[in-house]
Short mmCIF file of C-alpha atoms in Angstrom, two decimals:
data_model
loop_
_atom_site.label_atom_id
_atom_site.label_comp_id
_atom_site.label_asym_id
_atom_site.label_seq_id
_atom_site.Cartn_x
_atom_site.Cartn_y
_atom_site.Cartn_z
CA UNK A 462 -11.57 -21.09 29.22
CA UNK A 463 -13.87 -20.76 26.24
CA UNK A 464 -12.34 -18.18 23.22
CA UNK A 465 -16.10 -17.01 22.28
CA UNK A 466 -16.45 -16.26 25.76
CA UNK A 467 -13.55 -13.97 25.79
CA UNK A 468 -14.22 -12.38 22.78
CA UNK A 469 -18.40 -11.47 23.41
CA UNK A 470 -16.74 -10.05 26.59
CA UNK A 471 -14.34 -8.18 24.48
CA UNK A 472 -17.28 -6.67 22.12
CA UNK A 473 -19.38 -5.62 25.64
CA UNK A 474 -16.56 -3.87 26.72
CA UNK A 475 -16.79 -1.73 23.58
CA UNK A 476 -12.79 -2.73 23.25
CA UNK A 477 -10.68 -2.78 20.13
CA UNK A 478 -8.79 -5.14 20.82
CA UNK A 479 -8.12 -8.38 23.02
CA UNK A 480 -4.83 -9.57 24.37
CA UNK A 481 -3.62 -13.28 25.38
CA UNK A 482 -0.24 -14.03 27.09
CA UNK A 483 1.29 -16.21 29.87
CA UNK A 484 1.49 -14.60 33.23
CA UNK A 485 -1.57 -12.69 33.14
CA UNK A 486 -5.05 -12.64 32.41
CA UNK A 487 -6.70 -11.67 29.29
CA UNK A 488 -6.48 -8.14 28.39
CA UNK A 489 -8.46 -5.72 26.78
CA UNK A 490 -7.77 -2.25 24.96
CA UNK A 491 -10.73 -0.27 25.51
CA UNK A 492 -10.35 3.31 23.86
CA UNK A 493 -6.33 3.13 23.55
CA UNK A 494 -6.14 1.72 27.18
CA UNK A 495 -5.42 -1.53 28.24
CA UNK A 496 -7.34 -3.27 31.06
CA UNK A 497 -7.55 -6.67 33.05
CA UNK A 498 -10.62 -9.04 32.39
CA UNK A 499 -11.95 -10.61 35.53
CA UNK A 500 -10.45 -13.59 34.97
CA UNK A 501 -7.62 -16.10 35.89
CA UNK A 502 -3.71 -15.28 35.08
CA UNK A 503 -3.62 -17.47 31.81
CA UNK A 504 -0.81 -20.69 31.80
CA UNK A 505 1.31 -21.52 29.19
CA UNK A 506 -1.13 -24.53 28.36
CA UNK A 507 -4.38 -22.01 28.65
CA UNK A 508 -2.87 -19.97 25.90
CA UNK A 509 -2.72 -23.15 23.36
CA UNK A 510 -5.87 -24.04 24.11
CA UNK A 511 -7.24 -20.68 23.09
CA UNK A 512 -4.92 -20.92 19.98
CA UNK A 513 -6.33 -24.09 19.12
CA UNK A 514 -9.99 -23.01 19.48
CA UNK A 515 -9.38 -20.45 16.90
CA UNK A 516 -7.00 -22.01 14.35
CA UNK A 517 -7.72 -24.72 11.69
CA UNK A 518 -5.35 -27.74 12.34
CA UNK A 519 -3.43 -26.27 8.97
CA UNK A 520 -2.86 -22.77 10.71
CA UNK A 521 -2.07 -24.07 14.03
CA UNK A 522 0.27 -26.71 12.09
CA UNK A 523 1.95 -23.44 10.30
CA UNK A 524 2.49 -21.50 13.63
CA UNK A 525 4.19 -24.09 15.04
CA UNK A 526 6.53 -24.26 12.29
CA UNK A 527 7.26 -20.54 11.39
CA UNK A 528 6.14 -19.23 14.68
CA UNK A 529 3.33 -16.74 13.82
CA UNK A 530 0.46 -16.81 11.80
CA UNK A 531 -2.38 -14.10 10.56
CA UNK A 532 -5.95 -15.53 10.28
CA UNK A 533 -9.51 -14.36 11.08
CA UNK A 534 -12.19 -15.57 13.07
CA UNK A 535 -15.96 -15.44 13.54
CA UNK A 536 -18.76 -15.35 17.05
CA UNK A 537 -21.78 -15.49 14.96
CA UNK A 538 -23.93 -12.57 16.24
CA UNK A 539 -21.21 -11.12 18.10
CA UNK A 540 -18.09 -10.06 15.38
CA UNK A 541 -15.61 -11.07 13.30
CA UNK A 542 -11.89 -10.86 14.63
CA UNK A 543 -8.21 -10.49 12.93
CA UNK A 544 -5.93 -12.85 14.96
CA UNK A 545 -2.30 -12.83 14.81
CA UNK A 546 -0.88 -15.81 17.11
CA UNK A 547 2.40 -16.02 17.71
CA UNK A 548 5.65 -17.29 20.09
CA UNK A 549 7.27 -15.61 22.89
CA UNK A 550 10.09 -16.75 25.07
CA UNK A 551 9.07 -20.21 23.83
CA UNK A 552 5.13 -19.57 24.74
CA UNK A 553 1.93 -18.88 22.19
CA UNK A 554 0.53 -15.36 22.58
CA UNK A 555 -2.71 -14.01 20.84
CA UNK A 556 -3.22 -10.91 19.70
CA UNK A 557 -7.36 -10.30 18.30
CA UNK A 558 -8.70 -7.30 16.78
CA UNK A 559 -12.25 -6.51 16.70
CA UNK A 560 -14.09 -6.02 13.26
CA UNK A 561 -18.31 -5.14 13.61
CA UNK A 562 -20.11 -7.25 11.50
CA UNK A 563 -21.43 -4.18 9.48
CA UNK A 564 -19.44 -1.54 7.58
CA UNK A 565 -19.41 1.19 9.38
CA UNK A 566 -20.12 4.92 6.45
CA UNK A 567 -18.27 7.30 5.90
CA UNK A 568 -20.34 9.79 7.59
CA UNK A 569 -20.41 7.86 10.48
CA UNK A 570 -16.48 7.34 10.78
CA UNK A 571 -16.29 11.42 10.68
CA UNK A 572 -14.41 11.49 7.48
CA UNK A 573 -14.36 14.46 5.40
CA UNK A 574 -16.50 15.21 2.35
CA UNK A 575 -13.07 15.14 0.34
CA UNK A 576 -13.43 10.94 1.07
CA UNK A 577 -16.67 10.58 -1.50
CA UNK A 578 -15.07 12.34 -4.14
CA UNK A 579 -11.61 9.78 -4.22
CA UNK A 580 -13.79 6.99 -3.63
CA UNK A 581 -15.80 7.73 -7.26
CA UNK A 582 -12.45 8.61 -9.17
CA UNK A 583 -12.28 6.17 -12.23
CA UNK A 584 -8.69 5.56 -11.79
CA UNK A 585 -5.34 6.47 -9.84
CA UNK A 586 -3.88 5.58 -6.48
CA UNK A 587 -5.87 6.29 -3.02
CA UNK A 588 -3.64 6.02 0.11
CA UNK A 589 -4.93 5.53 3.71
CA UNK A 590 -2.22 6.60 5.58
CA UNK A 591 -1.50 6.30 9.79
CA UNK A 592 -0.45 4.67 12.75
CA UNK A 593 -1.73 0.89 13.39
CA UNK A 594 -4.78 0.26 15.02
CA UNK A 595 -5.95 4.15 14.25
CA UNK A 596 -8.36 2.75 11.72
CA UNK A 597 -6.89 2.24 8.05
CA UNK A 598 -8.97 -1.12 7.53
CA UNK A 599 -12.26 0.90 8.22
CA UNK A 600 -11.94 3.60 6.28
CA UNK A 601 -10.93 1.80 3.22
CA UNK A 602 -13.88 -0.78 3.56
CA UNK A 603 -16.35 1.93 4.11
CA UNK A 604 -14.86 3.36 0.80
CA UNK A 605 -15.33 -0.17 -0.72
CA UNK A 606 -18.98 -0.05 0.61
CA UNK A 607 -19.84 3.48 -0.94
CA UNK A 608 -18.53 2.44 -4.35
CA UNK A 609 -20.39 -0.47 -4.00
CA UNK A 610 -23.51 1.35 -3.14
CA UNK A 611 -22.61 4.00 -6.41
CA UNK A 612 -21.01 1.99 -9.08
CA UNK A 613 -21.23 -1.11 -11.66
CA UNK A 614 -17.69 -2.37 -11.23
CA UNK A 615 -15.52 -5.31 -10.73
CA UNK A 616 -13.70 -5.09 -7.33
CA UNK A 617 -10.71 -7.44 -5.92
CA UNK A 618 -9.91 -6.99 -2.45
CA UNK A 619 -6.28 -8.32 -1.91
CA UNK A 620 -6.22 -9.07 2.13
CA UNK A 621 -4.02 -10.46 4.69
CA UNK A 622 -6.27 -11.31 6.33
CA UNK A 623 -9.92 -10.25 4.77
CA UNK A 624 -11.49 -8.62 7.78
CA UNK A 625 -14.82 -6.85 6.80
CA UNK A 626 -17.21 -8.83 4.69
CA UNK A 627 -18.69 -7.40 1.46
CA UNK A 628 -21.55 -8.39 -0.17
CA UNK A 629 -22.44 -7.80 -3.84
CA UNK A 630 -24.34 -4.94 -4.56
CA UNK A 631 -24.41 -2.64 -7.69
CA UNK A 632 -20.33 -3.95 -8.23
CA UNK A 633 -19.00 -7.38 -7.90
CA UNK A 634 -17.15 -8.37 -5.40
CA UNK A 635 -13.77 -10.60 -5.34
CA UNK A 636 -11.71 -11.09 -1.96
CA UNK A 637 -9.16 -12.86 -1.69
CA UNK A 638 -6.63 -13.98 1.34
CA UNK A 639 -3.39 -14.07 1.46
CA UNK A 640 -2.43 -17.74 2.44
CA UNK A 641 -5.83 -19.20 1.76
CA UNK A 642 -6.19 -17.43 -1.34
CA UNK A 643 -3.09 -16.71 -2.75
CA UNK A 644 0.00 -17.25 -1.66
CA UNK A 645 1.29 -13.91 -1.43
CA UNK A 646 0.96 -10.08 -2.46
CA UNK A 647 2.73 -10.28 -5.26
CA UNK A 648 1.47 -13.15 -6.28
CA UNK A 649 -1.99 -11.65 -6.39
CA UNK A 650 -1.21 -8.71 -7.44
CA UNK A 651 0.37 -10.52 -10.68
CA UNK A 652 -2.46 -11.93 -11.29
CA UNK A 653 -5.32 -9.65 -10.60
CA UNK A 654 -4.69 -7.22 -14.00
CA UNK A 655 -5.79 -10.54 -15.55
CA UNK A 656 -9.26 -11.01 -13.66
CA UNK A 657 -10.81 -7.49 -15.30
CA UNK A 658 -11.36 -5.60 -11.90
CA UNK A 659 -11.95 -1.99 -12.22
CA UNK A 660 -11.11 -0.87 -8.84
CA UNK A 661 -8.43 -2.75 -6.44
CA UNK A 662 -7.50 -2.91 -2.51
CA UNK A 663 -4.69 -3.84 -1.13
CA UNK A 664 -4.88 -4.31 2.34
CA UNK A 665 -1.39 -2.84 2.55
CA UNK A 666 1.70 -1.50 0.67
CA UNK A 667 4.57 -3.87 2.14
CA UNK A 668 7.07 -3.77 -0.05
CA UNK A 669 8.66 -2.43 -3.02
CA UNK A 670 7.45 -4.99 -5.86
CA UNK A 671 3.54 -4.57 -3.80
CA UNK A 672 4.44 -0.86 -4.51
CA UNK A 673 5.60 -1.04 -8.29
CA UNK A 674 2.27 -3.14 -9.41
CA UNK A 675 0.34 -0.61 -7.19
CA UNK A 676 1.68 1.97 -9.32
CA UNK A 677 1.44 0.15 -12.53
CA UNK A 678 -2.43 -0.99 -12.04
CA UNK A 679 -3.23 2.98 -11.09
CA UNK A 680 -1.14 3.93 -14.52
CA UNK A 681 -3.37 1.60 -16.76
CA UNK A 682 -6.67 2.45 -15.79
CA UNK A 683 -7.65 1.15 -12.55
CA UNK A 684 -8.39 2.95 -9.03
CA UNK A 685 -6.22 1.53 -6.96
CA UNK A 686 -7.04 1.91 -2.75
CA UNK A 687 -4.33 1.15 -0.33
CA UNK A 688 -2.69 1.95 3.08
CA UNK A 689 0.93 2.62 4.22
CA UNK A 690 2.31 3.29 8.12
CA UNK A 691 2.76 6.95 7.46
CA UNK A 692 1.51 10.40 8.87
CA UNK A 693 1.26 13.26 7.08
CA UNK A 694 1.00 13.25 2.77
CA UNK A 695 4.84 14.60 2.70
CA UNK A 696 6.12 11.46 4.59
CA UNK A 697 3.95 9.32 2.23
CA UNK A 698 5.66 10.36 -0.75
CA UNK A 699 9.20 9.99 0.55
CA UNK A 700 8.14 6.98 1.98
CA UNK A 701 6.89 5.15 -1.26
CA UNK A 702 10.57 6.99 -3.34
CA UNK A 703 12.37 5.46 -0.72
CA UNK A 704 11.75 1.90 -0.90
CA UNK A 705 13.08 1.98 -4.85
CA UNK A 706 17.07 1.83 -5.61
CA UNK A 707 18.59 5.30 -6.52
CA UNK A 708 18.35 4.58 -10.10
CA UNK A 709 15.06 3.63 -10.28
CA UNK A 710 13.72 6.89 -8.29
CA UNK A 711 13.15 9.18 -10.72
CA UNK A 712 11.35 7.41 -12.37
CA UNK A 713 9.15 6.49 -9.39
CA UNK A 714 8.47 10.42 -9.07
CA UNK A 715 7.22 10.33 -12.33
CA UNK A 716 4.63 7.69 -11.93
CA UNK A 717 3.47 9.37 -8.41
CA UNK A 718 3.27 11.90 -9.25
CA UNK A 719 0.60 11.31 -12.61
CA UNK A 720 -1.22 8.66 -10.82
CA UNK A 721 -1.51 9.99 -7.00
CA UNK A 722 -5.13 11.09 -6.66
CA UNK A 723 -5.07 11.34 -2.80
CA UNK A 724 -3.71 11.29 0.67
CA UNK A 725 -6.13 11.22 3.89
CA UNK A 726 -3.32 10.27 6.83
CA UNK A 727 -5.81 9.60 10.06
CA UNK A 728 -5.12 9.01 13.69
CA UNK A 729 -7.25 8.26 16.19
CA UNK A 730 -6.98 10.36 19.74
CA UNK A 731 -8.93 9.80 22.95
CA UNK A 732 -11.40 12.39 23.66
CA UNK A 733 -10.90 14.88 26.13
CA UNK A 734 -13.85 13.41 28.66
CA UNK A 735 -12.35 10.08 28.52
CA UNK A 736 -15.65 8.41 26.48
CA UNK A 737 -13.95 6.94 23.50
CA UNK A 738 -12.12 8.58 20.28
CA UNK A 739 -12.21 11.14 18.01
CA UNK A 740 -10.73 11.04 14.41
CA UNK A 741 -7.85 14.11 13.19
CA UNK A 742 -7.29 13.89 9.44
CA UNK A 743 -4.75 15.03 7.13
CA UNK A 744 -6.14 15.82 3.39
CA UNK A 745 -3.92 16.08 -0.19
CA UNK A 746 -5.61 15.75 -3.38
CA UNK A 747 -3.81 15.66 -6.80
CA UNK A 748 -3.57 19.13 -8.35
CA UNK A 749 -0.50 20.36 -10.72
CA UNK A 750 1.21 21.99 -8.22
CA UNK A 751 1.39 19.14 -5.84
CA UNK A 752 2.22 16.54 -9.00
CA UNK A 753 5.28 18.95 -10.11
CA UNK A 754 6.63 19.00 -6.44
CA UNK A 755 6.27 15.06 -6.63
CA UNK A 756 7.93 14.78 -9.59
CA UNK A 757 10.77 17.65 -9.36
CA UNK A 758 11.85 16.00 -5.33
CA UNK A 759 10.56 18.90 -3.49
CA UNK A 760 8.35 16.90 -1.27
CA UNK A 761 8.55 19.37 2.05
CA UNK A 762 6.95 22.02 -0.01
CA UNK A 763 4.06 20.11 -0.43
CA UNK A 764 2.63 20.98 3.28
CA UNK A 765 2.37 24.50 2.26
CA UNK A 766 0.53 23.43 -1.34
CA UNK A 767 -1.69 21.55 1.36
CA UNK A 768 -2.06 24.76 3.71
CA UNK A 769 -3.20 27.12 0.98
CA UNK A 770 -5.43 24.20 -0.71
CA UNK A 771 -8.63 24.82 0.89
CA UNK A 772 -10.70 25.32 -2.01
CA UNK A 773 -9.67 21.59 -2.94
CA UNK A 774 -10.47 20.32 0.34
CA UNK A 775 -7.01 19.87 2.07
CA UNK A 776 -5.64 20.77 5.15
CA UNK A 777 -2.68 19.49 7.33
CA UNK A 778 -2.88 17.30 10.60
CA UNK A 779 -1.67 19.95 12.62
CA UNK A 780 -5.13 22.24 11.75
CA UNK A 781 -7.34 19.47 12.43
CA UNK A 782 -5.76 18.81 15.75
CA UNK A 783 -6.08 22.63 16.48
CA UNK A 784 -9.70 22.68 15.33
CA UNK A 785 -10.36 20.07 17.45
CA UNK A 786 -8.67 21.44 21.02
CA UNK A 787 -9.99 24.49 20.22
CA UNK A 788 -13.85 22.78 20.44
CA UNK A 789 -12.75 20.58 23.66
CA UNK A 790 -12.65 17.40 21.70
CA UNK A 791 -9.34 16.63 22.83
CA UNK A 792 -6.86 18.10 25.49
CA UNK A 793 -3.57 20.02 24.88
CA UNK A 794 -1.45 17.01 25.42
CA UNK A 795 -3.02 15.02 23.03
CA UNK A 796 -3.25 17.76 20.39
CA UNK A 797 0.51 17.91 21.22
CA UNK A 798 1.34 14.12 21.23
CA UNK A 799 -0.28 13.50 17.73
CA UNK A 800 0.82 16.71 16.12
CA UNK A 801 3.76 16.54 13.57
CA UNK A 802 5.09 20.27 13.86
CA UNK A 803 4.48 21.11 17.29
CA UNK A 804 5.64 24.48 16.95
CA UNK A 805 2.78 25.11 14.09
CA UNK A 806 0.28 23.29 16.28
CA UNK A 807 1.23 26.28 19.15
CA UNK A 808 0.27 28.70 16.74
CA UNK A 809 -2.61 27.15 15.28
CA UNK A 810 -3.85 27.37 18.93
CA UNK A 811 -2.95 30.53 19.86
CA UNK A 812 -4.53 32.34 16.57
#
């Protein structure tokens, strides 16, 4: 069984994502489902092969001695993929996730207007916020590509691993990898204040020393783009207080709440005819009254700063998913499955 096969199969199927485990054939998630490939159940031995075809001997060699490893992998004219292989009950299991060779806009990805604006600030902290596989990565490259399109800058991409491609355009372009690259978040993080960039990605905000450079590259002057498993701006906030101890909190809200330029929380939802996905969106943009709510621990009154902001371009996840039932985009029990005050959402819809 031939990996590039699998993979140009998984790209034809229009599929996110491609699945490989002992016991079963390869599978494929096509619009949030999963579905069988016409092909054989894969063996124990099939599944090593495949690892093999897309690791270097040093990645494979690392797998087998911690037992997962994150890498990314190429089918010249078909896509590049994010691969996670790892073990299970004592087997190797793939996991691959599609990324198109071009960078999608931000027009195209149905983001709002609100997107170009945070993508030209100068400095502060950008958060992509959402679910996995509800398209974080995207968004934030196609924000990488509009800059890129717009400014002279220096940008550092901090990945793990790099997934879409950049080339040099009106900026400059650095990427680096985590384990090829660098050794670690913090590691690069360290060391990227030192290499003059004027805007930075982080691929993701794992932890709290990630969290405390984020915060401290925003403060001194550079924009800052990152992503965090969260829905809804509120949630966001808590989340990045919470990962600090007590004492060190307060100080925390201070910093947010200065350098926060903007939340756009996104999930992706199956449209109502079945034919792929639509995007809902949750907006927050800096303005005083959100940064004294940050900074005075009143984060649940920040949803009704967002509900009255319309004039700055914000509104909650629970209006976009009404918006969109209400035009047949989506069904009720998606609107209802995705929404994160489901009694709102009900009146949303009924108004």
């Amino acid at each position: 069984m031939d990996i590039n096969d699998l993979l140009r199969k998984t790209v034809e199927n229009d599929a996110s994502d491609l699945h490989i485990c002992a016991g079963v054939p390869p599978i494929i998630r096509v619009y949030g489902d999963l579905i069988n490939l016409n092909e054989p159940v894969l063996t124990p031995h099939d599944c090593v092969q495949l690892a093999k075809q897309c690791l270097s001997s040093r990645m494979y060699e690392r797998f087998l001695e911690v037992g997962e490893v994150d890498a990314s992998y190429s089918v010249p004219g078909v896509a590049r993929f994010r691969v996670n292989v790892f073990k299970q009950r004592g087997t190797c299991a793939i996991a691959f996730r599609a990324i198109p060779t071009e960078v999608p806009s931000i027009e195209q990805l149905g983001l709002p207007g609100l997107v170009y604006d945070l993508a030209m600030k100068q400095r502060g902290l950008v958060l992509i916020t959402g679910p996995t596989g509800h398209g974080k990565s995207t968004t934030l490259a196609a924000m990488i590509n509009y800059i890129n399109s717009k400014r002279r800058c220096h940008i550092v991409t901090i990945e793990d691993p790099i997934e879409y491609l950049h080339r040099h355009n009106k900026s400059i372009i650095n990427q680096r990898e985590i384990g090829s690259d660098t050794k670690s978040y913090a590691n690069a993080l360290r060391a990227v204040l030192r290499e003059d960039p004027d805007v930075i990605l982080i691929g993701e905000m794992r932890d709290q020393e990630t969290i405390a450079t984020a915060l401290t590259a925003a403060e001194t002057g550079h924009l800052v783009l990152s992503t965090l498993h969260t829905v809804g701006a509120a949630k966001t906030i808590d989340r990045i207080i919470d990962v600090f101890p007590p004492h060190q909190q307060s100080q925390v809200r201070v910093q947010l709440s200065t350098v926060l330029m903007g939340i756009i929380s996104q999930q992706l939802i199956k449209r109502a005819n079945g034919k792929g996905r639509v995007l809902a969106t949750e907006t927050m943009v800096w303005t005083p009254a959100i940064s004294n709510l940050i900074r005075e621990s009143r984060t649940p009154q920040i949803n009704t700063c967002i509900q009255t902001g319309s004039q700055f371009g914000m509104y909650t996840m629970d209006s976009c998913l009404a918006e969109l039932y209400k035009a047949g985009e989506i069904d009720y029990e998606s609107a209802c499955q995705y929404s994160v005050d489901m009694d709102n959402l009900r009146k949303l819809i009924s108004n």
